[in-house]
Short mmCIF file of C-alpha atoms and ligand atoms in Angstrom, two decimals:
data_model
loop_
_atom_site.label_atom_id
_atom_site.label_comp_id
_atom_site.label_asym_id
_atom_site.label_seq_id
_atom_site.Cartn_x
_atom_site.Cartn_y
_atom_site.Cartn_z
CA MET U 1 -27.68 103.28 166.82
CA LYS U 2 -27.61 100.85 163.85
CA ALA U 3 -25.19 97.67 164.61
CA LEU U 4 -24.44 94.31 162.89
CA VAL U 5 -25.13 91.81 165.53
CA TYR U 6 -24.11 88.27 165.45
CA THR U 7 -27.11 86.61 166.52
CA ASP U 8 -26.27 82.91 165.85
CA THR U 9 -24.36 80.30 164.19
CA LEU U 10 -24.52 81.54 160.26
CA GLU U 11 -26.36 84.75 161.21
CA VAL U 12 -25.69 88.15 161.70
CA GLN U 13 -28.51 90.92 161.92
CA TYR U 14 -28.49 94.58 160.84
CA ARG U 15 -30.52 96.29 163.94
CA ASP U 16 -31.02 98.96 166.20
CA GLU U 17 -28.90 98.85 169.52
CA PRO U 18 -28.81 100.95 172.49
CA ASN U 19 -25.85 103.84 171.84
CA PRO U 20 -22.71 102.83 174.22
CA VAL U 21 -22.13 105.41 177.00
CA PRO U 22 -18.41 106.07 177.90
CA ALA U 23 -17.22 105.35 180.89
CA PRO U 24 -14.70 107.97 182.56
CA GLY U 25 -11.38 107.41 180.49
CA GLU U 26 -13.38 106.16 177.45
CA ALA U 27 -13.61 107.81 174.25
CA LEU U 28 -17.02 107.59 172.32
CA ILE U 29 -16.04 106.86 168.79
CA LYS U 30 -18.04 107.53 165.75
CA LEU U 31 -17.10 104.60 163.44
CA GLU U 32 -15.78 105.22 159.81
CA ALA U 33 -14.49 101.71 158.77
CA VAL U 34 -14.34 98.47 160.25
CA GLY U 35 -12.62 95.02 158.49
CA ILE U 36 -14.34 91.63 158.60
CA CYS U 37 -11.33 89.52 160.25
CA GLY U 38 -10.88 85.71 160.05
CA SER U 39 -11.85 85.55 163.76
CA ASP U 40 -15.00 87.47 163.29
CA MET U 41 -15.63 84.61 160.64
CA HIS U 42 -14.67 82.01 163.33
CA ALA U 43 -17.45 83.43 165.53
CA TYR U 44 -19.95 83.62 162.65
CA HIS U 45 -18.97 79.81 162.12
CA GLY U 46 -20.16 79.04 165.91
CA LYS U 47 -16.46 78.02 166.46
CA ASP U 48 -15.41 80.47 169.02
CA ALA U 49 -16.23 79.94 172.50
CA ARG U 50 -14.88 83.28 173.33
CA ARG U 51 -17.53 84.90 170.97
CA ILE U 52 -21.05 84.52 172.40
CA PRO U 53 -24.04 85.73 170.83
CA PRO U 54 -25.65 87.80 170.63
CA LEU U 55 -22.46 90.22 170.47
CA ILE U 56 -21.53 93.08 168.13
CA LEU U 57 -18.30 91.71 166.22
CA GLY U 58 -15.46 93.89 164.61
CA HIS U 59 -12.36 95.13 165.90
CA GLU U 60 -10.07 96.43 162.86
CA ALA U 61 -11.51 99.70 163.24
CA VAL U 62 -11.20 103.35 162.46
CA GLY U 63 -13.37 106.53 163.55
CA ILE U 64 -13.94 109.62 164.90
CA VAL U 65 -13.32 110.63 168.54
CA GLN U 66 -16.92 112.22 170.00
CA ASN U 67 -15.53 113.48 173.46
CA GLY U 68 -12.58 114.43 175.34
CA THR U 69 -9.49 116.34 174.41
CA ARG U 70 -9.20 114.38 171.21
CA GLN U 71 -12.66 115.16 170.15
CA GLY U 72 -13.04 115.75 166.20
CA ARG U 73 -9.59 113.57 165.76
CA ARG U 74 -9.57 110.80 163.19
CA VAL U 75 -8.18 107.71 165.12
CA VAL U 76 -6.96 103.95 164.46
CA LEU U 77 -8.70 101.84 167.31
CA ASN U 78 -5.85 99.75 169.08
CA PRO U 79 -8.76 96.86 169.75
CA LEU U 80 -6.65 95.12 172.52
CA LEU U 81 -7.27 95.99 176.09
CA THR U 82 -4.61 95.48 178.49
CA CYS U 83 -4.07 96.29 182.05
CA GLY U 84 -0.86 98.41 181.69
CA ASN U 85 0.45 97.05 185.01
CA CYS U 86 1.83 93.32 184.50
CA ASP U 87 5.40 92.52 183.91
CA HIS U 88 4.25 91.76 180.22
CA CYS U 89 2.59 95.40 179.91
CA GLN U 90 5.53 97.10 181.23
CA GLY U 91 7.99 95.01 179.31
CA GLY U 92 6.74 96.03 176.20
CA ARG U 93 5.00 92.97 175.39
CA SER U 94 1.20 94.18 176.11
CA ASN U 95 -0.04 91.56 173.66
CA LEU U 96 0.75 88.85 176.25
CA CYS U 97 -1.09 90.85 179.00
CA SER U 98 -2.75 87.88 181.45
CA SER U 99 -5.78 90.08 181.55
CA ARG U 100 -6.11 91.10 178.03
CA GLU U 101 -9.57 91.77 176.29
CA LEU U 102 -10.15 92.56 172.65
CA ILE U 103 -13.41 94.70 171.53
CA GLY U 104 -15.76 92.37 169.62
CA MET U 105 -14.71 89.16 171.40
CA ARG U 106 -16.39 89.49 175.17
CA LEU U 107 -17.08 93.32 174.75
CA ALA U 108 -19.07 94.91 172.02
CA GLY U 109 -17.32 95.53 168.99
CA ALA U 110 -16.96 98.21 165.98
CA PHE U 111 -19.70 96.66 163.32
CA ALA U 112 -22.04 99.64 164.41
CA GLN U 113 -22.21 103.20 164.35
CA TYR U 114 -20.78 103.98 167.68
CA VAL U 115 -18.30 102.11 170.13
CA THR U 116 -16.82 103.22 173.39
CA ILE U 117 -12.97 102.19 174.19
CA PRO U 118 -10.24 103.32 176.74
CA GLU U 119 -8.77 106.60 175.50
CA ARG U 120 -5.09 105.12 175.66
CA ASN U 121 -6.49 102.35 173.09
CA LEU U 122 -6.63 105.42 170.42
CA LEU U 123 -3.52 106.10 167.92
CA GLU U 124 -3.20 108.85 165.91
CA MET U 125 -3.18 108.65 162.05
CA PRO U 126 -2.58 111.39 159.39
CA GLN U 127 -6.18 113.13 159.24
CA ASP U 128 -6.31 112.94 155.37
CA MET U 129 -5.67 109.14 155.38
CA ASP U 130 -8.39 107.25 154.04
CA PRO U 131 -10.22 105.76 156.73
CA VAL U 132 -10.80 102.14 154.80
CA ILE U 133 -6.83 102.14 154.26
CA ALA U 134 -6.31 103.09 157.88
CA SER U 135 -8.50 99.99 158.97
CA LEU U 136 -6.12 97.35 157.59
CA ALA U 137 -3.55 98.54 160.17
CA GLU U 138 -4.76 95.83 162.43
CA PRO U 139 -4.27 92.79 160.16
CA ALA U 140 -1.04 94.60 158.75
CA ALA U 141 0.35 95.31 162.22
CA THR U 142 -0.40 91.48 162.75
CA SER U 143 2.02 90.59 159.80
CA LEU U 144 4.39 92.95 160.68
CA HIS U 145 4.81 91.52 163.95
CA ALA U 146 5.20 87.92 162.88
CA ILE U 147 7.83 89.15 160.58
CA TYR U 148 9.77 90.79 163.29
CA LEU U 149 9.53 87.77 165.33
CA ALA U 150 10.68 85.29 162.49
CA GLU U 151 13.71 87.74 161.48
CA ARG U 152 14.88 87.17 165.27
CA ALA U 153 14.81 83.45 164.80
CA LEU U 154 16.15 83.21 161.16
CA TYR U 155 19.82 82.02 161.18
CA ARG U 156 20.39 84.28 158.01
CA PRO U 157 18.50 87.58 157.12
CA LEU U 158 15.37 87.77 155.20
CA SER U 159 17.39 89.07 152.04
CA GLU U 160 19.18 85.73 151.68
CA SER U 161 16.01 83.65 152.65
CA ARG U 162 13.29 81.89 150.71
CA ALA U 163 9.75 82.47 152.35
CA LEU U 164 6.44 80.44 151.92
CA VAL U 165 3.09 81.90 152.92
CA LEU U 166 -0.02 79.65 153.66
CA GLY U 167 -3.45 81.73 153.08
CA GLY U 168 -3.85 84.57 151.25
CA GLY U 169 -6.24 86.32 153.27
CA SER U 170 -5.34 89.90 154.57
CA ILE U 171 -2.49 88.89 156.98
CA GLY U 172 -1.04 86.32 154.33
CA ALA U 173 -1.33 89.29 151.58
CA PHE U 174 0.40 91.61 153.96
CA ALA U 175 2.98 88.84 154.83
CA ALA U 176 3.79 88.24 151.36
CA LEU U 177 4.18 92.14 150.60
CA MET U 178 6.32 92.79 153.40
CA LEU U 179 8.49 89.87 152.57
CA SER U 180 8.95 90.93 149.26
CA GLY U 181 9.65 94.37 150.37
CA LYS U 182 12.58 93.20 152.76
CA GLY U 183 14.48 91.38 149.76
CA CYS U 184 13.26 87.69 150.13
CA ILE U 185 14.73 85.84 147.43
CA ASP U 186 11.35 84.86 146.69
CA VAL U 187 7.93 84.53 147.97
CA HIS U 188 5.57 81.77 147.57
CA LEU U 189 1.62 81.81 148.37
CA GLY U 190 -0.72 79.04 148.61
CA ASP U 191 -4.35 79.36 148.93
CA THR U 192 -7.25 76.70 148.02
CA ASN U 193 -9.61 79.47 147.22
CA PRO U 194 -9.25 80.29 143.13
CA LEU U 195 -10.50 83.86 143.71
CA ARG U 196 -8.32 84.34 146.54
CA ARG U 197 -5.35 82.80 144.23
CA HIS U 198 -6.32 85.25 141.61
CA THR U 199 -6.24 88.40 143.94
CA ALA U 200 -2.84 87.26 145.16
CA GLU U 201 -1.55 86.98 141.59
CA GLN U 202 -2.40 90.86 141.20
CA LEU U 203 -0.03 91.96 144.44
CA GLY U 204 2.83 91.08 142.09
CA CYS U 205 4.86 90.28 144.61
CA CYS U 206 4.91 86.38 144.91
CA SER U 207 4.49 83.25 143.28
CA VAL U 208 1.13 81.79 143.85
CA TYR U 209 -0.04 78.18 143.94
CA ASP U 210 -3.11 75.48 144.66
CA PRO U 211 -2.10 73.54 147.79
CA LEU U 212 -4.85 70.97 146.35
CA GLY U 213 -3.23 70.96 142.90
CA ASN U 214 -0.18 69.19 141.65
CA ASP U 215 2.22 72.09 140.97
CA LEU U 216 3.55 72.51 144.45
CA PRO U 217 6.85 74.10 145.61
CA GLU U 218 9.55 71.73 146.56
CA TYR U 219 9.50 70.18 150.01
CA ASN U 220 12.35 71.20 152.42
CA SER U 221 13.30 74.25 150.74
CA PHE U 222 11.78 77.38 152.90
CA ASP U 223 13.81 79.26 155.25
CA LEU U 224 10.47 80.91 156.70
CA VAL U 225 7.19 79.66 156.43
CA ILE U 226 4.21 81.79 157.56
CA ASP U 227 0.85 79.93 158.34
CA ALA U 228 -1.62 82.55 158.36
CA VAL U 229 -4.35 79.90 158.19
CA GLY U 230 -3.35 77.88 161.24
CA SER U 231 -5.11 74.42 160.62
CA GLY U 232 -3.81 70.70 160.94
CA ARG U 233 -3.24 70.53 157.42
CA THR U 234 -1.31 73.88 157.00
CA ARG U 235 0.93 72.93 160.36
CA ALA U 236 1.66 69.57 158.29
CA ALA U 237 2.35 71.75 154.86
CA SER U 238 4.50 74.08 156.97
CA CYS U 239 6.62 70.86 158.49
CA ALA U 240 6.84 69.66 155.32
CA PHE U 241 8.24 72.98 153.17
CA VAL U 242 10.07 74.29 155.66
CA LYS U 243 14.17 73.64 155.24
CA ALA U 244 15.96 71.87 157.90
CA GLY U 245 16.95 75.02 160.60
CA GLY U 246 14.26 77.25 159.21
CA VAL U 247 11.47 79.04 160.87
CA ILE U 248 7.82 78.37 160.86
CA SER U 249 5.91 81.37 162.27
CA HIS U 250 2.16 80.32 163.30
CA VAL U 251 -0.24 83.14 162.94
CA GLY U 252 -3.61 81.47 162.08
CA LEU U 253 -6.05 80.01 164.58
CA GLN U 254 -8.51 77.86 162.56
CA ASP U 255 -8.48 74.68 164.63
CA ASN U 256 -6.07 72.70 166.99
CA ASP U 257 -6.24 69.77 164.93
CA PRO U 258 -3.09 67.38 164.82
CA GLY U 259 -0.31 68.14 161.99
CA LEU U 260 2.96 69.33 163.45
CA ASP U 261 5.72 66.81 162.81
CA THR U 262 7.36 67.50 166.24
CA ARG U 263 10.01 64.64 165.45
CA ARG U 264 11.13 66.57 162.33
CA ILE U 265 11.27 69.80 164.36
CA THR U 266 13.63 68.49 166.89
CA LEU U 267 15.66 66.35 164.58
CA GLU U 268 16.30 69.30 162.09
CA GLU U 269 16.16 72.01 164.56
CA ILE U 270 13.29 73.93 163.10
CA SER U 271 12.08 76.85 165.18
CA PHE U 272 8.15 76.99 165.51
CA LEU U 273 7.00 80.29 166.70
CA GLY U 274 3.56 81.32 168.01
CA ASN U 275 2.29 84.68 167.15
CA TYR U 276 -0.36 86.97 168.64
CA THR U 277 -1.45 90.03 167.57
CA TYR U 278 0.89 93.12 168.10
CA SER U 279 2.10 96.03 170.21
CA ALA U 280 0.85 99.51 169.75
CA VAL U 281 4.25 100.08 168.15
CA ASP U 282 3.67 97.72 165.38
CA LEU U 283 0.33 99.36 164.96
CA ARG U 284 1.89 102.93 164.54
CA ALA U 285 4.51 101.20 162.17
CA ALA U 286 1.64 99.51 159.96
CA ILE U 287 -0.30 102.75 159.90
CA GLN U 288 2.86 104.56 158.77
CA ALA U 289 3.48 101.89 155.71
CA LEU U 290 -0.05 101.83 154.90
CA TYR U 291 -0.01 105.54 154.45
CA ASN U 292 3.30 105.95 152.62
CA GLY U 293 2.35 103.48 149.93
CA SER U 294 5.21 100.75 150.84
CA LEU U 295 2.51 98.20 150.41
CA GLY U 296 1.40 98.80 147.17
CA PRO U 297 -1.80 100.17 145.84
CA LEU U 298 -3.94 98.37 148.34
CA ASP U 299 -6.76 98.15 145.48
CA TRP U 300 -7.58 94.50 146.65
CA VAL U 301 -9.62 95.96 149.46
CA GLU U 302 -13.07 96.22 149.12
CA ALA U 303 -15.62 98.69 151.17
CA ARG U 304 -19.52 98.00 151.58
CA PRO U 305 -21.87 99.43 153.38
CA LEU U 306 -22.54 98.03 157.03
CA SER U 307 -26.28 97.65 156.45
CA GLU U 308 -24.93 95.09 153.62
CA GLY U 309 -22.70 93.18 156.28
CA ALA U 310 -24.81 90.06 156.50
CA GLN U 311 -24.38 89.65 152.69
CA ALA U 312 -20.75 90.25 153.42
CA PHE U 313 -20.20 87.61 156.09
CA ARG U 314 -22.32 85.06 153.74
CA GLU U 315 -20.21 85.44 150.58
CA ILE U 316 -17.03 84.98 152.47
CA HIS U 317 -18.34 81.83 154.29
CA GLU U 318 -19.20 80.50 150.71
CA GLY U 319 -15.74 81.36 149.52
CA LYS U 320 -17.23 83.55 146.81
CA ALA U 321 -15.45 86.88 148.15
CA ALA U 322 -12.28 87.66 146.00
CA ALA U 323 -11.28 90.39 148.24
CA PRO U 324 -8.76 89.28 151.10
CA LYS U 325 -10.47 91.92 153.06
CA ILE U 326 -13.74 93.44 153.09
CA VAL U 327 -14.35 96.48 154.94
CA LEU U 328 -17.92 97.71 156.12
CA ARG U 329 -18.88 101.48 156.73
CA PRO U 330 -21.28 102.46 159.05
ZN1 ZN K 1 -8.25 91.12 162.78
ZN1 ZN K 2 -1.01 93.87 181.26
#
């Protein structure tokens, strides 16, 4: 089969790879659409110790089942492999499973014509749904999960809250759309990339600003800050923009540099929430929201052939991609 293989720092190659063979209990999937995630870019930059080349990256995947009882069905893949037996799995928090794995991390991912995955990781989707839109279920579920956790920590409902999103990639864009849909008083979104800012403005749901410019939102004014970047700088910004008693929701994983103002967090009772991925229920809710149109026209997503994947990685790396999400089609 053809696959896009991460071979070295700043290098992915479209080349022939052996076809995967499903083990008992696994499905063989012919892939139709696979999104490029920030975490794939992190690997591409040589900064993810968990993703070691040569490796087929990619985990935001939709395809058609080739074997077993669901043969011929179009499905969304839940890329998070969990044990199903530990307290977290059985308590409904499988994203915290102590033996969790992700396809495209240590196991072969989905930037390929075929991938294998346990059958229990297949999610039904409307069969007439555009696979490119369905592949957004993974980032959308991540935003949904972060907002659910934040809602429980907020003192007042979102409809009485002001929200700030840091980062205009797909998780940030979905967070802004969802917060606006939940009736937030106002939603701001900051991104340093002018192309991303332009795209965020087209969403029509938030005030967009340049974190490096002069026209910043007011400090100490947001009930909720969602950090979809996760760098020392965005953590420092989160601590400055959040209101006393507010919530910082930390989703991005860019670096582990200092930035948190733990003194302010303590003295002003600010909640700091870590967020990792989603449950299968979040994924199902995300598929439904994408299908019923409640997240808008989603015309900011760009689809390209998998064979042109190397170019897409390069453009995202150079900040030349305006689309918050590029989806590759094998
Ligand atoms: Zn992802
Ligand atoms: Zn488990």
